[in-house]
Tab-separated table of C-alpha atoms in Angstrom:
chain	number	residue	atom	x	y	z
A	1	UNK	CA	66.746	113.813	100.698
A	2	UNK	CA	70.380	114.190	99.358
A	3	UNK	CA	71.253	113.274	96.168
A	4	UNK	CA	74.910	111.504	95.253
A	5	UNK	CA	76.072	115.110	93.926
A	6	UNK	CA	75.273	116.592	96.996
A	7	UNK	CA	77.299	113.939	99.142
A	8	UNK	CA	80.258	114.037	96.799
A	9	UNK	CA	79.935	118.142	96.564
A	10	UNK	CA	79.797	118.292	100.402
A	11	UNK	CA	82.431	116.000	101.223
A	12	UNK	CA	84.194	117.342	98.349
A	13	UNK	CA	84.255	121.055	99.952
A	14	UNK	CA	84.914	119.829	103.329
A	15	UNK	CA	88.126	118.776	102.245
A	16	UNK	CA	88.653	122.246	100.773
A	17	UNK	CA	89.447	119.966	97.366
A	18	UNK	CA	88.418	121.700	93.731
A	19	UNK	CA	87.137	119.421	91.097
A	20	UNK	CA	90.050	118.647	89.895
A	21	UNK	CA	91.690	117.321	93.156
A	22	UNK	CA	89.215	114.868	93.505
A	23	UNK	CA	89.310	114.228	90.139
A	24	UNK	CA	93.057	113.273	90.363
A	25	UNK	CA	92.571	111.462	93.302
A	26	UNK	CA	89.415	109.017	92.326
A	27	UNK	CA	91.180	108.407	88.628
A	28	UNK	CA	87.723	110.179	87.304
A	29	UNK	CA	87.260	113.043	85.049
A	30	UNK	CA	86.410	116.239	86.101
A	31	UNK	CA	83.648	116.601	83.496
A	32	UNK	CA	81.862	114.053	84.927
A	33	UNK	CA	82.573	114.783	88.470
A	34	UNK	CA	81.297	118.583	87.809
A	35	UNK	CA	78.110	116.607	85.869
A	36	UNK	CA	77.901	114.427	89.086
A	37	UNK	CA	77.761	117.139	91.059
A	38	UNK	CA	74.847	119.306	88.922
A	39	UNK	CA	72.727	116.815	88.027
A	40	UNK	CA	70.627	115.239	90.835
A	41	UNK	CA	68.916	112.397	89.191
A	42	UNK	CA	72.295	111.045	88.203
A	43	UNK	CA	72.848	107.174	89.406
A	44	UNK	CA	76.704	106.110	89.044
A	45	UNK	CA	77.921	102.535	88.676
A	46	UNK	CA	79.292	100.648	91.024
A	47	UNK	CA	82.370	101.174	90.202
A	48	UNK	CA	82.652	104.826	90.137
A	49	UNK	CA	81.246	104.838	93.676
A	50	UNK	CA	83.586	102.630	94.602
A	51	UNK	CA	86.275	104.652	93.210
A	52	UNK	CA	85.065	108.203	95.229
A	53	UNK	CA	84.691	106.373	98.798
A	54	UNK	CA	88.375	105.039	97.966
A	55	UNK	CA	89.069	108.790	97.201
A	56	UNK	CA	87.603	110.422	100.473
A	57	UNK	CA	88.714	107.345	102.621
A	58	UNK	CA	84.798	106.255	103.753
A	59	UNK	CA	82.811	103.336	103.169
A	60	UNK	CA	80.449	103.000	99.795
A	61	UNK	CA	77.800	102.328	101.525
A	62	UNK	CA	77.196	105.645	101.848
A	63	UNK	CA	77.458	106.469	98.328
A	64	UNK	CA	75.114	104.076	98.093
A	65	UNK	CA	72.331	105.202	100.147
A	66	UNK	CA	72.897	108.369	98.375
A	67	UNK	CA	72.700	107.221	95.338
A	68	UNK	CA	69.315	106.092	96.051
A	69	UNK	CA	70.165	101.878	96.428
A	70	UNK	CA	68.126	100.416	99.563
A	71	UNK	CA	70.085	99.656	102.416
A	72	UNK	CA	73.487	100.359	100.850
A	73	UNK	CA	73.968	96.991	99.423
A	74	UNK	CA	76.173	96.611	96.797
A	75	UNK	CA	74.414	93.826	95.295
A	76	UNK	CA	71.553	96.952	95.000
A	77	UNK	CA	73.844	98.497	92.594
A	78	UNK	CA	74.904	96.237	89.866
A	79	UNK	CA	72.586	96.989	86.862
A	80	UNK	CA	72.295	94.461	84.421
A	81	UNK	CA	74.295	94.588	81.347
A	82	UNK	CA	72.249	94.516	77.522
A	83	UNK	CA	73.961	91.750	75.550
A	84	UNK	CA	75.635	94.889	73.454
A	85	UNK	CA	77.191	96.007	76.472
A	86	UNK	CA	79.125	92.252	77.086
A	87	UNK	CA	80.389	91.968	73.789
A	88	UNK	CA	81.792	95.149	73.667
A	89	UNK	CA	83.686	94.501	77.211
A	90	UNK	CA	84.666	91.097	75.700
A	91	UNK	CA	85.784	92.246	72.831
A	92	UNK	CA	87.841	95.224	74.646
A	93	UNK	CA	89.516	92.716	76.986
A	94	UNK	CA	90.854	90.586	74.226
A	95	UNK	CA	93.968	91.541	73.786
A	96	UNK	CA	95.377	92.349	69.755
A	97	UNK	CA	98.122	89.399	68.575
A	98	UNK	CA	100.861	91.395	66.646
A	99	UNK	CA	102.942	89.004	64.297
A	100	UNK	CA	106.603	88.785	64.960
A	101	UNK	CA	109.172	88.422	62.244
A	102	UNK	CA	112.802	87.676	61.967
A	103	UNK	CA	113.521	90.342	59.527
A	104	UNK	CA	112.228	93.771	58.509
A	105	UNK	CA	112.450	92.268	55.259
A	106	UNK	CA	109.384	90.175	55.926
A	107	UNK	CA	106.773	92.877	54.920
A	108	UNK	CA	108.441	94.857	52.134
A	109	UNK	CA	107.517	92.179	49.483
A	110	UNK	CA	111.019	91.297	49.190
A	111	UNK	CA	111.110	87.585	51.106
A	112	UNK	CA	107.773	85.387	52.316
A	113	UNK	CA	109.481	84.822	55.733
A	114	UNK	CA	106.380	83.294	57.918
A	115	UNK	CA	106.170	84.959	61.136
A	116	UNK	CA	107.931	83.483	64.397
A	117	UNK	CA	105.723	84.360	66.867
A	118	UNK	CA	103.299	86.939	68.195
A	119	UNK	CA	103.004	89.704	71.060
A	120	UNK	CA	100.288	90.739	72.536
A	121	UNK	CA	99.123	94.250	73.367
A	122	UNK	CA	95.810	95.656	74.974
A	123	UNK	CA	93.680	96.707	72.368
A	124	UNK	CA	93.224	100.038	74.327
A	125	UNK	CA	96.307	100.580	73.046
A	126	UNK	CA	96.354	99.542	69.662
A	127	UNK	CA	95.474	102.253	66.734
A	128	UNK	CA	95.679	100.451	63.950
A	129	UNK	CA	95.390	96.860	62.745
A	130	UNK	CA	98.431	97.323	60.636
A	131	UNK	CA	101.556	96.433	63.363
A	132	UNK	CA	104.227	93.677	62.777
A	133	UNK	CA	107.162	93.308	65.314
A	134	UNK	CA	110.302	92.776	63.689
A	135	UNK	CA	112.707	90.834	66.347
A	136	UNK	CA	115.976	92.893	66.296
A	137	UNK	CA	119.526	91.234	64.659
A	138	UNK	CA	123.165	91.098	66.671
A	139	UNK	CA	124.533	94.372	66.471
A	140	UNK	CA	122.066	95.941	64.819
A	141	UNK	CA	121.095	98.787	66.832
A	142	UNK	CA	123.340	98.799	70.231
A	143	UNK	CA	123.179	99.962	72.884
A	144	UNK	CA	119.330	101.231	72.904
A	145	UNK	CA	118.193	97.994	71.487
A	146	UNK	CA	119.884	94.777	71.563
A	147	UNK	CA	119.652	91.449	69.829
A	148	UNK	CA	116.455	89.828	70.498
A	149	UNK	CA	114.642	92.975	71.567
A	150	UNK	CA	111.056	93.684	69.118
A	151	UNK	CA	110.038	96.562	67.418
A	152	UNK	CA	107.073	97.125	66.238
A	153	UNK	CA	106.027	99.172	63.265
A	154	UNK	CA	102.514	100.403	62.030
A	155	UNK	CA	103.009	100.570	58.269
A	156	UNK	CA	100.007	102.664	57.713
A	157	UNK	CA	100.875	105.560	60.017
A	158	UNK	CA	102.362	108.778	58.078
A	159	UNK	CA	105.374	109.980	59.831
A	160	UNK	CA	105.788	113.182	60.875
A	161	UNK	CA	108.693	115.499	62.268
A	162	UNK	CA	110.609	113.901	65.017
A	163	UNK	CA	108.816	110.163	63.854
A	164	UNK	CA	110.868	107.432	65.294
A	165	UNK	CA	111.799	104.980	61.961
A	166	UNK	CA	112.905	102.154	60.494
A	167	UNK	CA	114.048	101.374	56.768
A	168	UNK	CA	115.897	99.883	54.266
A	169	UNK	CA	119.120	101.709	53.065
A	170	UNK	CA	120.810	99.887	50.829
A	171	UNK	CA	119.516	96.590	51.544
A	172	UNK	CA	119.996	96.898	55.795
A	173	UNK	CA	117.895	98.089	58.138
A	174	UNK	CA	118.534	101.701	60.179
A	175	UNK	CA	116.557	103.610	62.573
A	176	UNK	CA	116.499	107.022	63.544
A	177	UNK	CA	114.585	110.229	63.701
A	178	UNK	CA	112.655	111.956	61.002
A	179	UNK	CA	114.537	115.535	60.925
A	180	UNK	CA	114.413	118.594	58.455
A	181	UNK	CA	117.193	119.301	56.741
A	182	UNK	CA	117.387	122.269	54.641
A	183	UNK	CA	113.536	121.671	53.659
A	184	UNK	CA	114.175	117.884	52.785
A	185	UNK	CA	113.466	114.850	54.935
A	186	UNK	CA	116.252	112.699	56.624
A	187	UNK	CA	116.463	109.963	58.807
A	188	UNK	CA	119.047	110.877	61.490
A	189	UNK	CA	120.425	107.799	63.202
A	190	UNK	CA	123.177	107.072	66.019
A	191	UNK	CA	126.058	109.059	66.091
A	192	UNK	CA	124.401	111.804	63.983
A	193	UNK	CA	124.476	109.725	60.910
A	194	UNK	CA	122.177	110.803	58.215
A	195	UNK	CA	120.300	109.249	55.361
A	196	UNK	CA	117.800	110.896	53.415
A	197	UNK	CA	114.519	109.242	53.259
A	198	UNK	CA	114.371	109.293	49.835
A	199	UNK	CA	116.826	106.643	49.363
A	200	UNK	CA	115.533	104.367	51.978
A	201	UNK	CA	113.533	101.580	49.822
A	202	UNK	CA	111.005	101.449	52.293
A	203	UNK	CA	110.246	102.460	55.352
A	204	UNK	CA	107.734	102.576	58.711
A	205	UNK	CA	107.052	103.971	62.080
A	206	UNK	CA	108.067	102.391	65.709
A	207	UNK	CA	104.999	102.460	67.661
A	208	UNK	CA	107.118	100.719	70.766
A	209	UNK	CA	110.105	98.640	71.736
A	210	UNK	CA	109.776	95.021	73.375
A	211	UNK	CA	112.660	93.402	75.312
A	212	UNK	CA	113.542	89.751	74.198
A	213	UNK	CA	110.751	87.337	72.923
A	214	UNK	CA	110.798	84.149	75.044
C-alpha cells in the first residue's frame, strides 16, 4: 500500500516539479515536503493535505486514503487538540493592542500624556512588547507621512546602520536614517539634512507606518 510520500512524490514527478516548485505552490516548506516524502509513517494534518490537493488541482480525498484515514473522510482526519495546543492557538490569534499617543513626547519621561487610542497588530508580527504609536503632527513629516498617520516605535530595539528613526532634536521630533559619517552616527533626514545622534535627547526605531487613526 502507498504511503502519503509516495502519492505526493509521484504526483510530484509527474508534473516534472522539484521540491521546491511544489513547495512554492502549496505555501509549504520544502523541508517538510522532502521529510513528507522520506518518511512513510508520516500522517499530515488536515490542513496540509488540504493545501497539496489545492497545489496539484485533485480532490483530498485522495490524500486522505493515502494518508491512511478510512474512506477519505475528512471528518477521519481531524485529530484532537491537547488543551496546550488551544491555548497556544488562542493566544496566537489574539491580536497585540499597541498604545497610541499624541506626542513622541509621551514616553521620554518628559509629559504623562495618557494614550489616545490603540492599534492592533497580529502578534505573528510583533517582536517585542515594547511598541507605542505616536500619531503624527501637521507638517511634521510631509509628504511620506502626513498628519494623522501612526508610527510606531519599539524602544528596546538597538538600531543599526540604515535604522529608520525618530528623536528629539532640540525639543521636536525628526526622522531619518541611521548613516555613518566619518566613523560617527547621524540621523539623515529629508532633504539630506543631518543631525548627529548624539544630540538627539532621545531616540527609537520605526517598526511600521499606519495611515490615519479613525
Amino acid at each position: 500500500m502507498s504511503s502519503i510520500g509516495d502519492k505526493v512524490k509521484q504526483l510530484r514527478e509527474s508534473k516534472d516539479w522539484s521540491q521546491e516548485e511544489l513547495a512554492k505552490r502549496s505555501g509549504l516548506s520544502r523541508s517538510y515536503i522532502g521529510a513528507l516524502e522520506v518518511r512513510k509513517n508520516m500522517h499530515p494534518r488536515a490542513e496540509y493535505l488540504i493545501k497539496l490537493a489545492a497545489a496539484f488541482n485533485i480532490s483530498v480525498d485522495e490524500f486522505y486514503v493515502a494518508a491512511g484515514y478510512t474512506g477519505g473522510i475528512a471528518a477521519d482526519v481531524i485529530r484532537q487538540e491537547t488543551p496546550t495546543e488551544l491555548l497556544e492557538k488562542l493566544r496566537m490569534a489574539l491580536p497585540v493592542a499597541v498604545p497610541v499617543y499624541n506626542s513622541f513626547k509621551a514616553h521620554t519621561g518628559t509629559r504623562t500624556d495618557a494614550s489616545v487610542g490603540y492599534i492592533y497588530l497580529n502578534k505573528a508580527d510583533v517582536s517585542s512588547r515594547d511598541l507605542e504609536g505616536i500619531v503624527v503632527g501637521e507638517g511634521d513629516f510631509p509628504p511620506v507621512i502626513t498628519s494623522g498617520d501612526i508610527i510606531v516605535t519599539n524602544r528596546s530595539m538597538s538600531p543599526h546602520q540604515g535604522s529608520l528613526l525618530i528623536c528629539m532634536y532640540k525639543d521636536r521630533p525628526i526622522i531619518g536614517r541611521l548613516e555613518s559619517l566619518n566613523g560617527a552616527p547621524w540621523i539623515i533626514s529629508k532633504g539630506d539634512d543631518k543631525y548627529r545622534l548624539f544630540d538627539c535627547s532621545y531616540q527609537a526605531v520605526i517598526t511600521r507606518l499606519h495611515k490615519k487613526l479613525d
